[in-house]
Coordinates of C-alpha atoms in Angstrom, one line a residue:
M221 CA 10.6 40.8 -28.8
A222 CA 12.2 44.1 -29.8
G223 CA 14.5 45.5 -27.3
S224 CA 14.5 42.5 -25.1
E225 CA 16.9 39.7 -24.5
R226 CA 16.8 37.0 -27.1
V227 CA 16.5 33.6 -25.6
E228 CA 16.5 30.1 -27.0
H229 CA 13.0 28.7 -27.8
V230 CA 11.9 25.1 -27.9
R231 CA 8.7 23.4 -28.5
V232 CA 8.7 21.4 -25.2
A233 CA 10.8 21.7 -22.1
V234 CA 10.8 18.6 -19.8
I235 CA 11.8 19.1 -16.2
G236 CA 13.5 16.1 -14.5
S237 CA 15.1 12.9 -15.8
G238 CA 13.6 10.2 -13.7
F239 CA 11.1 7.7 -15.1
G240 CA 8.6 10.5 -15.8
G241 CA 11.1 12.8 -17.6
I242 CA 12.8 10.0 -19.6
G243 CA 9.5 8.5 -20.5
A244 CA 8.2 11.9 -21.7
A245 CA 11.3 12.4 -23.8
V246 CA 10.9 9.0 -25.5
R247 CA 7.2 9.6 -26.1
L248 CA 7.9 13.0 -27.7
R249 CA 10.5 11.5 -30.0
R250 CA 8.1 8.7 -31.0
E251 CA 5.5 11.4 -31.8
G252 CA 7.9 13.1 -34.1
V253 CA 8.6 16.0 -31.6
T254 CA 12.4 16.5 -31.7
D255 CA 12.5 20.2 -30.6
F256 CA 12.7 19.6 -26.9
V257 CA 15.1 19.7 -24.0
V258 CA 15.2 17.8 -20.7
L259 CA 16.3 20.0 -17.8
E260 CA 18.0 18.1 -15.0
R261 CA 19.3 19.8 -11.9
A262 CA 21.8 17.0 -11.0
A263 CA 24.9 15.7 -12.8
A264 CA 23.2 12.5 -14.1
V265 CA 19.9 11.1 -15.1
G266 CA 17.9 8.8 -12.8
G267 CA 15.6 10.9 -10.6
T268 CA 14.8 9.3 -7.3
W269 CA 16.9 6.2 -8.3
R270 CA 19.9 8.4 -8.6
D271 CA 19.3 10.4 -5.4
N272 CA 18.4 7.4 -3.1
S273 CA 21.6 5.4 -2.8
Y274 CA 21.3 4.4 0.9
P275 CA 22.3 0.9 2.0
G276 CA 19.8 -1.7 0.9
C277 CA 17.9 0.6 -1.5
A278 CA 15.6 -1.4 -3.7
C279 CA 12.2 -1.3 -5.3
D280 CA 9.2 -2.9 -3.7
V281 CA 7.6 -3.6 -7.1
P282 CA 8.7 -6.5 -9.3
S283 CA 11.4 -5.6 -11.8
H284 CA 9.5 -6.6 -14.9
L285 CA 6.6 -4.5 -13.9
Y286 CA 8.7 -1.6 -12.8
S287 CA 10.0 -0.8 -16.3
F288 CA 8.6 0.7 -19.5
S289 CA 6.5 -1.5 -21.7
F290 CA 8.3 0.0 -24.7
A291 CA 11.7 -0.8 -23.2
P292 CA 11.5 -4.3 -21.6
N293 CA 14.6 -5.5 -19.9
P294 CA 15.3 -9.3 -20.2
D295 CA 18.3 -9.1 -17.9
W296 CA 16.9 -8.0 -14.6
P297 CA 19.1 -9.8 -12.0
R298 CA 16.5 -10.1 -9.3
A299 CA 12.7 -10.3 -8.9
F300 CA 12.9 -7.0 -7.0
S301 CA 15.9 -5.1 -8.3
G302 CA 18.2 -2.8 -6.4
Q303 CA 18.8 0.9 -6.9
E304 CA 21.9 0.5 -8.9
H305 CA 20.2 -1.8 -11.4
I306 CA 17.2 0.5 -11.8
R307 CA 19.5 3.5 -12.3
D308 CA 21.5 1.6 -14.9
Y309 CA 18.2 0.7 -16.7
L310 CA 17.3 4.4 -17.0
E311 CA 20.8 5.3 -18.2
G312 CA 20.3 2.5 -20.8
V313 CA 16.9 3.9 -21.9
A314 CA 18.4 7.3 -22.4
D315 CA 21.1 5.8 -24.6
T316 CA 18.9 3.4 -26.6
F317 CA 16.4 6.2 -27.5
R318 CA 19.2 8.7 -28.3
L319 CA 18.1 11.2 -25.6
R320 CA 21.5 12.5 -24.6
P321 CA 21.6 15.4 -27.1
H322 CA 18.4 16.7 -25.5
I323 CA 19.4 16.4 -21.9
R324 CA 21.0 19.3 -20.1
L325 CA 22.6 18.3 -16.8
N326 CA 23.4 20.6 -13.9
T327 CA 20.5 22.8 -15.0
E328 CA 18.1 23.6 -12.3
V329 CA 14.8 25.3 -13.1
L330 CA 14.5 28.4 -10.9
K331 CA 11.3 29.9 -12.2
L332 CA 8.6 29.4 -14.9
T333 CA 6.4 32.3 -15.9
W334 CA 3.5 32.2 -18.4
D335 CA 3.7 34.9 -21.1
G336 CA 0.0 35.4 -22.1
D337 CA 0.9 37.6 -25.1
A338 CA 3.5 35.2 -26.6
L339 CA 1.6 32.1 -25.4
H340 CA 4.7 30.4 -24.1
W341 CA 6.6 29.7 -20.9
L342 CA 9.6 31.8 -19.9
I343 CA 12.1 29.5 -18.0
E344 CA 14.9 30.7 -15.8
T345 CA 17.5 28.1 -15.0
S346 CA 20.8 28.0 -13.2
D347 CA 22.4 27.9 -16.7
G348 CA 20.5 30.7 -18.4
K349 CA 17.0 31.4 -19.8
L350 CA 14.9 29.8 -22.5
S351 CA 11.3 29.7 -23.5
A352 CA 9.0 26.8 -24.4
D353 CA 5.5 26.4 -25.9
V354 CA 4.8 23.4 -23.6
V355 CA 6.3 22.5 -20.2
V356 CA 6.2 19.0 -18.9
S357 CA 7.0 18.9 -15.2
A358 CA 8.3 15.4 -14.3
T359 CA 10.0 16.3 -11.0
G360 CA 8.1 13.6 -9.2
P361 CA 6.7 13.6 -5.7
L362 CA 9.8 11.8 -4.2
S363 CA 12.4 14.3 -5.2
D364 CA 12.7 16.8 -2.4
P365 CA 13.4 15.3 1.1
R366 CA 11.3 16.4 4.1
T367 CA 13.2 16.8 7.3
P368 CA 11.1 17.7 10.3
D369 CA 11.8 20.9 12.3
I370 CA 13.2 19.4 15.5
P371 CA 14.1 21.8 18.3
G372 CA 17.9 21.8 19.0
L373 CA 18.7 19.9 15.8
D374 CA 21.0 22.7 14.6
T375 CA 23.1 22.3 17.7
F376 CA 23.7 18.6 17.3
P377 CA 27.5 18.0 17.3
G378 CA 27.3 14.8 15.3
K379 CA 26.3 13.9 11.7
V380 CA 22.9 14.5 10.3
F381 CA 21.5 13.5 6.9
H382 CA 18.3 12.3 5.1
S383 CA 18.1 8.9 3.6
A384 CA 17.7 10.5 0.1
R385 CA 21.0 12.4 0.6
W386 CA 23.1 9.6 2.1
D387 CA 26.6 10.6 3.2
H388 CA 28.7 7.7 1.9
D389 CA 31.8 9.4 3.3
Y390 CA 30.6 9.0 6.8
D391 CA 31.4 5.6 8.4
L392 CA 28.7 4.4 10.6
R393 CA 30.7 1.4 11.9
G394 CA 30.8 1.4 15.7
K395 CA 28.7 4.5 15.9
R396 CA 25.5 5.2 18.0
V397 CA 22.9 6.0 15.4
A398 CA 19.3 7.3 15.6
M399 CA 17.0 6.3 12.8
V400 CA 14.0 8.6 12.6
G401 CA 11.0 7.1 10.7
T402 CA 9.7 3.7 9.8
G403 CA 8.7 4.1 6.1
A404 CA 9.8 2.3 3.0
S405 CA 13.4 3.6 3.2
A406 CA 13.9 3.0 6.9
I407 CA 12.9 -0.7 6.7
Q408 CA 15.6 -1.2 4.1
I409 CA 18.2 0.8 5.9
V410 CA 17.7 -0.7 9.4
P411 CA 18.8 -4.2 8.6
E412 CA 21.9 -3.0 6.7
I413 CA 23.3 -0.6 9.3
Q414 CA 22.2 -2.7 12.4
R415 CA 25.1 -5.1 11.6
E416 CA 27.6 -2.3 11.7
V417 CA 26.6 0.2 14.4
S418 CA 27.3 -0.2 18.1
R419 CA 23.7 0.9 18.9
L420 CA 20.7 1.7 16.8
T421 CA 17.8 3.7 18.2
L422 CA 14.7 3.6 16.0
F423 CA 12.1 6.4 16.5
Q424 CA 8.7 5.0 15.4
R425 CA 5.7 7.3 15.5
T426 CA 3.5 4.7 13.7
P427 CA 4.4 1.0 13.1
P428 CA 4.1 -0.1 9.5
W429 CA 2.5 -3.3 8.2
V430 CA 5.3 -5.5 6.9
L431 CA 4.8 -8.5 4.6
P432 CA 7.5 -11.0 3.5
R433 CA 9.5 -10.0 0.4
A434 CA 9.3 -12.7 -2.2
D435 CA 12.7 -11.7 -3.7
R436 CA 15.1 -14.1 -5.4
A437 CA 17.8 -14.0 -8.1
I438 CA 16.5 -14.4 -11.6
S439 CA 18.4 -17.4 -13.1
G440 CA 20.6 -17.3 -16.1
A441 CA 18.2 -19.7 -17.8
E442 CA 15.3 -17.3 -17.3
R443 CA 17.2 -14.4 -18.6
W444 CA 18.3 -16.4 -21.7
L445 CA 14.7 -17.3 -22.4
H446 CA 13.6 -13.7 -22.1
R447 CA 16.3 -12.6 -24.5
Q448 CA 15.6 -15.4 -27.1
L449 CA 11.8 -15.1 -26.8
P450 CA 10.9 -11.5 -26.0
F451 CA 7.2 -12.3 -25.7
T452 CA 8.0 -14.2 -22.5
T453 CA 9.2 -11.0 -20.9
L454 CA 5.9 -9.3 -21.9
A455 CA 3.9 -12.3 -20.6
R456 CA 5.7 -12.1 -17.2
R457 CA 4.9 -8.4 -17.0
G458 CA 1.3 -9.1 -17.9
I459 CA 0.9 -11.7 -15.2
L460 CA 2.4 -9.4 -12.6
W461 CA 0.1 -6.6 -13.7
G462 CA -3.0 -8.8 -13.7
I463 CA -2.5 -10.0 -10.2
R464 CA -2.3 -6.4 -8.9
E465 CA -5.3 -5.3 -10.9
L466 CA -7.3 -8.0 -9.1
Q467 CA -6.2 -6.8 -5.7
V468 CA -7.4 -3.2 -6.3
Q469 CA -11.1 -3.8 -5.3
A470 CA -10.0 -4.6 -1.7
F471 CA -8.1 -1.3 -1.4
T472 CA -10.7 0.9 -3.1
K473 CA -14.1 -0.7 -2.3
R474 CA -13.9 -3.5 0.2
P475 CA -11.2 -2.8 2.8
D476 CA -12.7 -5.4 5.2
E477 CA -11.3 -8.0 2.8
L478 CA -7.8 -7.1 3.8
G479 CA -8.1 -8.9 7.2
L480 CA -6.5 -12.0 5.7
I481 CA -3.4 -10.0 4.6
E482 CA -3.2 -8.6 8.2
R483 CA -3.0 -12.1 9.6
I484 CA -0.2 -12.9 7.2
A485 CA 1.7 -9.8 8.3
K486 CA 1.2 -10.7 12.0
R487 CA 2.6 -14.2 11.4
N488 CA 5.5 -12.6 9.6
M489 CA 6.3 -10.6 12.7
M490 CA 5.8 -13.4 15.2
R491 CA 8.3 -15.6 13.4
S492 CA 11.1 -13.1 14.1
V493 CA 10.0 -11.1 17.1
K494 CA 9.6 -13.3 20.2
D495 CA 9.5 -10.5 22.8
P496 CA 5.8 -9.7 23.5
E497 CA 6.7 -6.2 24.6
L498 CA 8.5 -5.5 21.3
R499 CA 5.7 -7.1 19.3
A500 CA 3.2 -4.8 20.9
K501 CA 5.2 -1.8 19.8
L502 CA 5.4 -3.1 16.3
T503 CA 1.8 -4.1 15.8
P504 CA -0.3 -1.5 13.9
T505 CA -3.7 -0.5 15.1
Y506 CA -5.0 0.6 11.7
R507 CA -6.2 -1.4 8.7
I508 CA -3.5 -2.7 6.5
G509 CA -3.1 -0.7 3.3
C510 CA -4.1 2.6 4.9
K511 CA -0.4 3.4 4.9
R512 CA 1.9 1.9 2.2
I513 CA 2.4 -1.9 2.8
L514 CA 6.1 -2.6 3.2
L515 CA 8.0 -5.7 2.1
S516 CA 11.0 -7.1 4.1
N517 CA 12.4 -10.3 5.3
A518 CA 15.1 -8.6 7.3
Y519 CA 13.4 -5.7 9.2
Y520 CA 11.9 -7.6 12.1
P521 CA 14.9 -9.9 12.7
A522 CA 17.1 -6.7 12.8
L523 CA 14.8 -5.0 15.4
A524 CA 15.0 -8.1 17.6
K525 CA 18.8 -7.8 17.9
P526 CA 20.3 -6.8 21.2
N527 CA 21.9 -3.6 19.9
V528 CA 18.5 -2.1 18.7
D529 CA 16.1 0.0 20.7
V530 CA 12.6 0.7 19.3
V531 CA 11.1 3.9 20.7
A532 CA 7.4 3.9 20.0
S533 CA 7.3 7.7 19.8
G534 CA 8.6 10.4 17.5
L535 CA 11.7 12.4 17.9
A536 CA 10.7 15.6 19.8
E537 CA 14.0 17.4 20.8
V538 CA 17.7 17.3 20.5
R539 CA 19.9 18.4 23.4
G540 CA 23.5 18.4 22.4
S541 CA 24.2 14.8 21.5
T542 CA 21.1 13.5 23.3
V543 CA 18.0 12.7 21.2
V544 CA 14.7 12.9 23.2
A545 CA 11.5 11.3 22.1
A546 CA 8.0 12.6 22.7
D547 CA 7.5 10.1 25.5
G548 CA 10.5 11.5 27.3
S549 CA 12.9 8.6 26.6
A550 CA 16.4 9.7 25.6
A551 CA 19.6 8.3 24.0
E552 CA 23.1 9.5 23.3
V553 CA 23.9 9.2 19.6
D554 CA 26.7 10.1 17.2
A555 CA 24.6 10.4 14.1
I556 CA 20.9 11.0 13.1
V557 CA 19.5 9.6 9.9
F558 CA 16.1 10.9 8.8
G559 CA 13.9 8.5 6.9
T560 CA 11.0 11.0 7.0
G561 CA 9.8 11.1 3.4
F562 CA 9.4 13.8 0.9
H563 CA 7.4 16.9 0.0
V564 CA 4.6 15.1 -1.7
T565 CA 1.5 17.3 -1.2
D566 CA 3.5 20.5 -1.3
M567 CA 5.9 19.8 -4.2
P568 CA 8.6 22.6 -4.2
I569 CA 8.4 23.0 -8.0
A570 CA 4.9 24.5 -7.5
E571 CA 6.4 27.5 -5.8
R572 CA 8.4 28.3 -9.0
V573 CA 5.5 28.1 -11.5
V574 CA 3.7 31.4 -12.1
G575 CA 0.5 31.0 -14.1
A576 CA -1.7 33.2 -16.3
D577 CA -3.2 35.2 -13.5
G578 CA 0.2 35.9 -11.8
V579 CA -0.2 33.4 -8.9
T580 CA 2.0 30.4 -8.4
L581 CA 0.9 26.9 -8.6
M582 CA 1.6 26.5 -4.9
E583 CA -0.8 29.4 -4.2
R584 CA -3.4 27.8 -6.5
W585 CA -3.1 24.6 -4.6
K586 CA -3.1 26.1 -1.1
D587 CA -6.4 24.4 -0.3
G588 CA -5.3 21.1 -1.9
M589 CA -3.7 19.9 -5.1
K590 CA -6.1 19.2 -8.0
S591 CA -5.7 18.9 -11.7
L592 CA -7.6 17.6 -14.7
R593 CA -6.9 13.9 -15.2
G594 CA -3.8 14.2 -13.0
A595 CA -2.1 16.4 -15.6
T596 CA -3.2 20.0 -16.1
A597 CA -4.2 22.8 -13.7
A598 CA -6.6 25.6 -14.5
G599 CA -4.8 28.9 -15.1
F600 CA -1.5 27.2 -16.2
P601 CA -1.8 26.7 -20.0
N602 CA 0.3 24.2 -21.7
F603 CA 1.8 23.1 -18.3
F604 CA 1.6 19.3 -18.0
T605 CA 2.5 17.4 -14.8
V606 CA 3.6 13.7 -14.9
I607 CA 2.7 12.0 -11.6
G608 CA 0.3 14.8 -10.7
P609 CA -2.5 14.9 -8.1
N610 CA -4.2 11.6 -7.5
T611 CA -2.1 9.5 -9.8
G612 CA -0.2 7.6 -7.1
L613 CA -0.7 3.9 -6.4
G614 CA -0.9 1.9 -3.3
N615 CA -0.4 -1.6 -4.7
S616 CA 1.1 -1.6 -8.2
S617 CA 3.7 0.0 -10.4
M618 CA 3.8 3.7 -11.0
I619 CA 5.3 3.1 -14.5
L620 CA 1.8 2.0 -15.5
M621 CA 0.4 5.4 -14.5
I622 CA 3.3 7.3 -16.1
E623 CA 2.7 5.6 -19.4
S624 CA -1.0 6.4 -19.3
Q625 CA -0.1 10.1 -18.7
L626 CA 2.3 9.9 -21.6
N627 CA -0.6 8.8 -23.8
Y628 CA -2.5 11.9 -22.7
L629 CA 0.6 14.0 -23.4
A630 CA 1.0 12.6 -26.8
D631 CA -2.7 13.4 -27.7
Y632 CA -2.2 16.9 -26.1
M633 CA 0.6 17.6 -28.6
R634 CA -1.5 16.2 -31.5
Q635 CA -4.4 18.5 -30.5
L636 CA -2.1 21.6 -30.5
N637 CA -0.8 20.6 -33.9
V638 CA -4.3 20.1 -35.3
I639 CA -5.5 23.5 -34.0
G640 CA -2.3 25.1 -35.4
G641 CA -0.7 28.4 -35.0
R642 CA 0.4 29.9 -31.7
T643 CA -2.1 28.3 -29.4
A644 CA -2.4 26.9 -25.9
L645 CA -4.8 24.7 -23.9
D646 CA -6.0 25.9 -20.5
P647 CA -8.2 23.4 -18.6
R648 CA -11.6 24.9 -17.6
P649 CA -11.9 25.3 -13.8
R650 CA -15.3 23.5 -13.9
S651 CA -13.7 20.6 -15.7
V652 CA -10.9 20.4 -13.1
D653 CA -13.5 20.6 -10.3
A654 CA -15.7 18.0 -11.9
W655 CA -12.8 15.5 -12.3
N656 CA -11.6 16.2 -8.7
D657 CA -15.1 15.8 -7.3
R658 CA -15.5 12.4 -9.0
V659 CA -12.1 11.3 -7.7
Q660 CA -12.8 12.4 -4.1
E661 CA -16.2 10.8 -4.1
R662 CA -14.7 7.5 -5.0
M663 CA -11.9 8.0 -2.4
K664 CA -14.5 8.0 0.4
R665 CA -14.7 4.2 0.5
T666 CA -11.0 3.4 0.1
V667 CA -8.7 2.0 2.7
W668 CA -6.6 5.1 2.5
N669 CA -9.5 7.2 3.8
T670 CA -11.2 4.8 6.1
G671 CA -8.3 2.7 7.5
G672 CA -7.8 4.8 10.6
C673 CA -4.3 6.1 9.9
T674 CA -2.5 9.3 9.1
S675 CA -0.3 8.9 6.1
W676 CA 1.7 11.0 3.6
Y677 CA -1.2 10.3 1.2
L678 CA -3.1 13.0 3.0
D679 CA -2.5 16.7 2.9
D680 CA -2.7 19.1 5.8
N681 CA -6.4 19.3 5.4
G682 CA -6.8 15.5 5.6
V683 CA -7.7 15.2 1.9
N684 CA -6.2 12.4 -0.2
T685 CA -4.6 14.3 -3.1
T686 CA -2.1 11.7 -4.0
V687 CA -3.6 8.2 -4.7
W688 CA -5.7 7.0 -7.6
P689 CA -8.9 5.3 -6.3
G690 CA -9.2 2.8 -9.1
T691 CA -7.4 0.4 -11.4
T692 CA -4.6 1.3 -13.8
T693 CA -6.9 0.1 -16.6
E694 CA -9.5 2.7 -15.6
F695 CA -6.9 5.4 -15.5
R696 CA -5.5 4.4 -18.9
A697 CA -9.1 4.7 -20.4
A698 CA -9.5 8.1 -18.8
T699 CA -6.3 9.5 -20.3
R700 CA -6.4 7.9 -23.7
R701 CA -7.6 11.1 -25.4
V702 CA -7.7 14.8 -24.7
D703 CA -11.3 16.0 -24.6
L704 CA -11.2 19.6 -26.0
S705 CA -14.5 20.4 -24.3
E706 CA -12.6 20.3 -21.0
Y707 CA -10.3 23.1 -22.2
E708 CA -10.3 26.6 -23.4
V709 CA -8.2 27.2 -26.5
L710 CA -6.0 30.3 -26.3
R711 CA -4.7 32.0 -29.4
A712 CA -2.2 34.7 -29.9
P713 CA -3.9 38.1 -30.8
G714 CA -4.7 38.2 -34.5
A715 CA -4.0 34.5 -35.0
A716 CA -6.3 32.7 -37.5
R717 CA -8.9 30.3 -36.2
P718 CA -9.2 27.0 -38.0
A719 CA -12.9 26.1 -38.4
A720 CA -12.4 22.8 -36.6
A721 CA -11.2 24.5 -33.4
G722 CA -14.4 26.2 -32.2
R723 CA -16.3 29.4 -32.5
A724 CA -14.7 32.6 -33.7
G725 CA -14.0 35.7 -31.7
G726 CA -11.5 36.7 -29.0
A727 CA -8.1 35.5 -28.0
R728 CA -9.7 33.1 -25.4
A729 CA -12.6 31.0 -26.6
G730 CA -14.1 27.7 -25.7
A731 CA -13.5 24.7 -27.9
T732 CA -16.1 22.2 -29.0
A733 CA -15.9 18.5 -28.2

């Protein structure tokens, strides 16, 4: 580029160092791709398991299933491990697979722009510029907290923070605290802080379904066995996976079968909540599974304590130190904690990605997120998303989906190498639409669409753009190989065309299957 600023160029740039980014880095190395960087905006790896350090933070998927198949951990301390153990696991994976030289911490991606002449991405970061042939976005849907716009919040004289940005320097002991939200984070936080605060006011727009949490310490003998006989770790993982695969039909095809699970959840509530008025507030009116099913043995007992008030309404206004619910009830508080989720269907990274036609990914997705096989979006060549649209799960481990997408990424890189030269793959719009249409048709019968709730699975148009409506086995089969007939092959002007890559003519041409 004569007369222009010279920038570093890499084969692949990975954004994010959570499970998706660390997994992508390992897979690239295993595929022989060593010219890559991992761009991480924070000072350490770990993604959501670094950012979420609130009291009681733990995973609601069993430890041996919530880990990479290529990096089994025989030493998980509990059946459901805590945040600190999962973060340590990711740090260990980064060390074991020698990823540290590739990771650039404190490097936030500010903008990505596709250069159609050079066929690569121009990347502006907080630490300078670089370019990459392929970008793998692994920022994840649970990375940017969503805080609602509450009138008067900016005038609140006390402390305000989101569960994903916990202020460990602020002492909640003896304080009057408002907890806003009743999602997966809130039900872990409430039992922990209820013991310390003088008064806890929980703002609940919609009660969650809560099942008992079958957590326990994993004995030293079990861990010894897993270390001595590694196949026992894989067998344990396989059993956990199989049980969840068998449950999928009820969520995706026969939601009426979930009635038995609802009865178990109601018995779980009745054991701890004796007050009929409080039980009425806590009893959902939608089908279990429509929103994410939560696991806790401590949530209901905490809500039954005398220093807890459950407000069956959302937070509507803040007047000085008074928080006011939509139903008009009010409370004086010293601190407000938001457990209100994340930007899932409007991921902020999409605002920073400018594609081949000059529009951002956010603009392209203004009517709803959609991509080919949950990974690639039309008009954004060589841009690959890990945990993209409709790859989420409602009952199993996201690591299974991530590894399937990494299979697809690996074959994507192989296809680029086979075609050769300066090339890129751009999914055909009709291929993206066909895939999305099939996904949405299957979604119609699922509990997430028919269960009678409003959840973060749905976008502003009421479309489920987050969850996969099938088994992890089905998704793995669908992402085993890249089908070149679903893509256009882009070549730099004047680049030679290998005979195997398709018909001759033009810088943009269709590839044959």
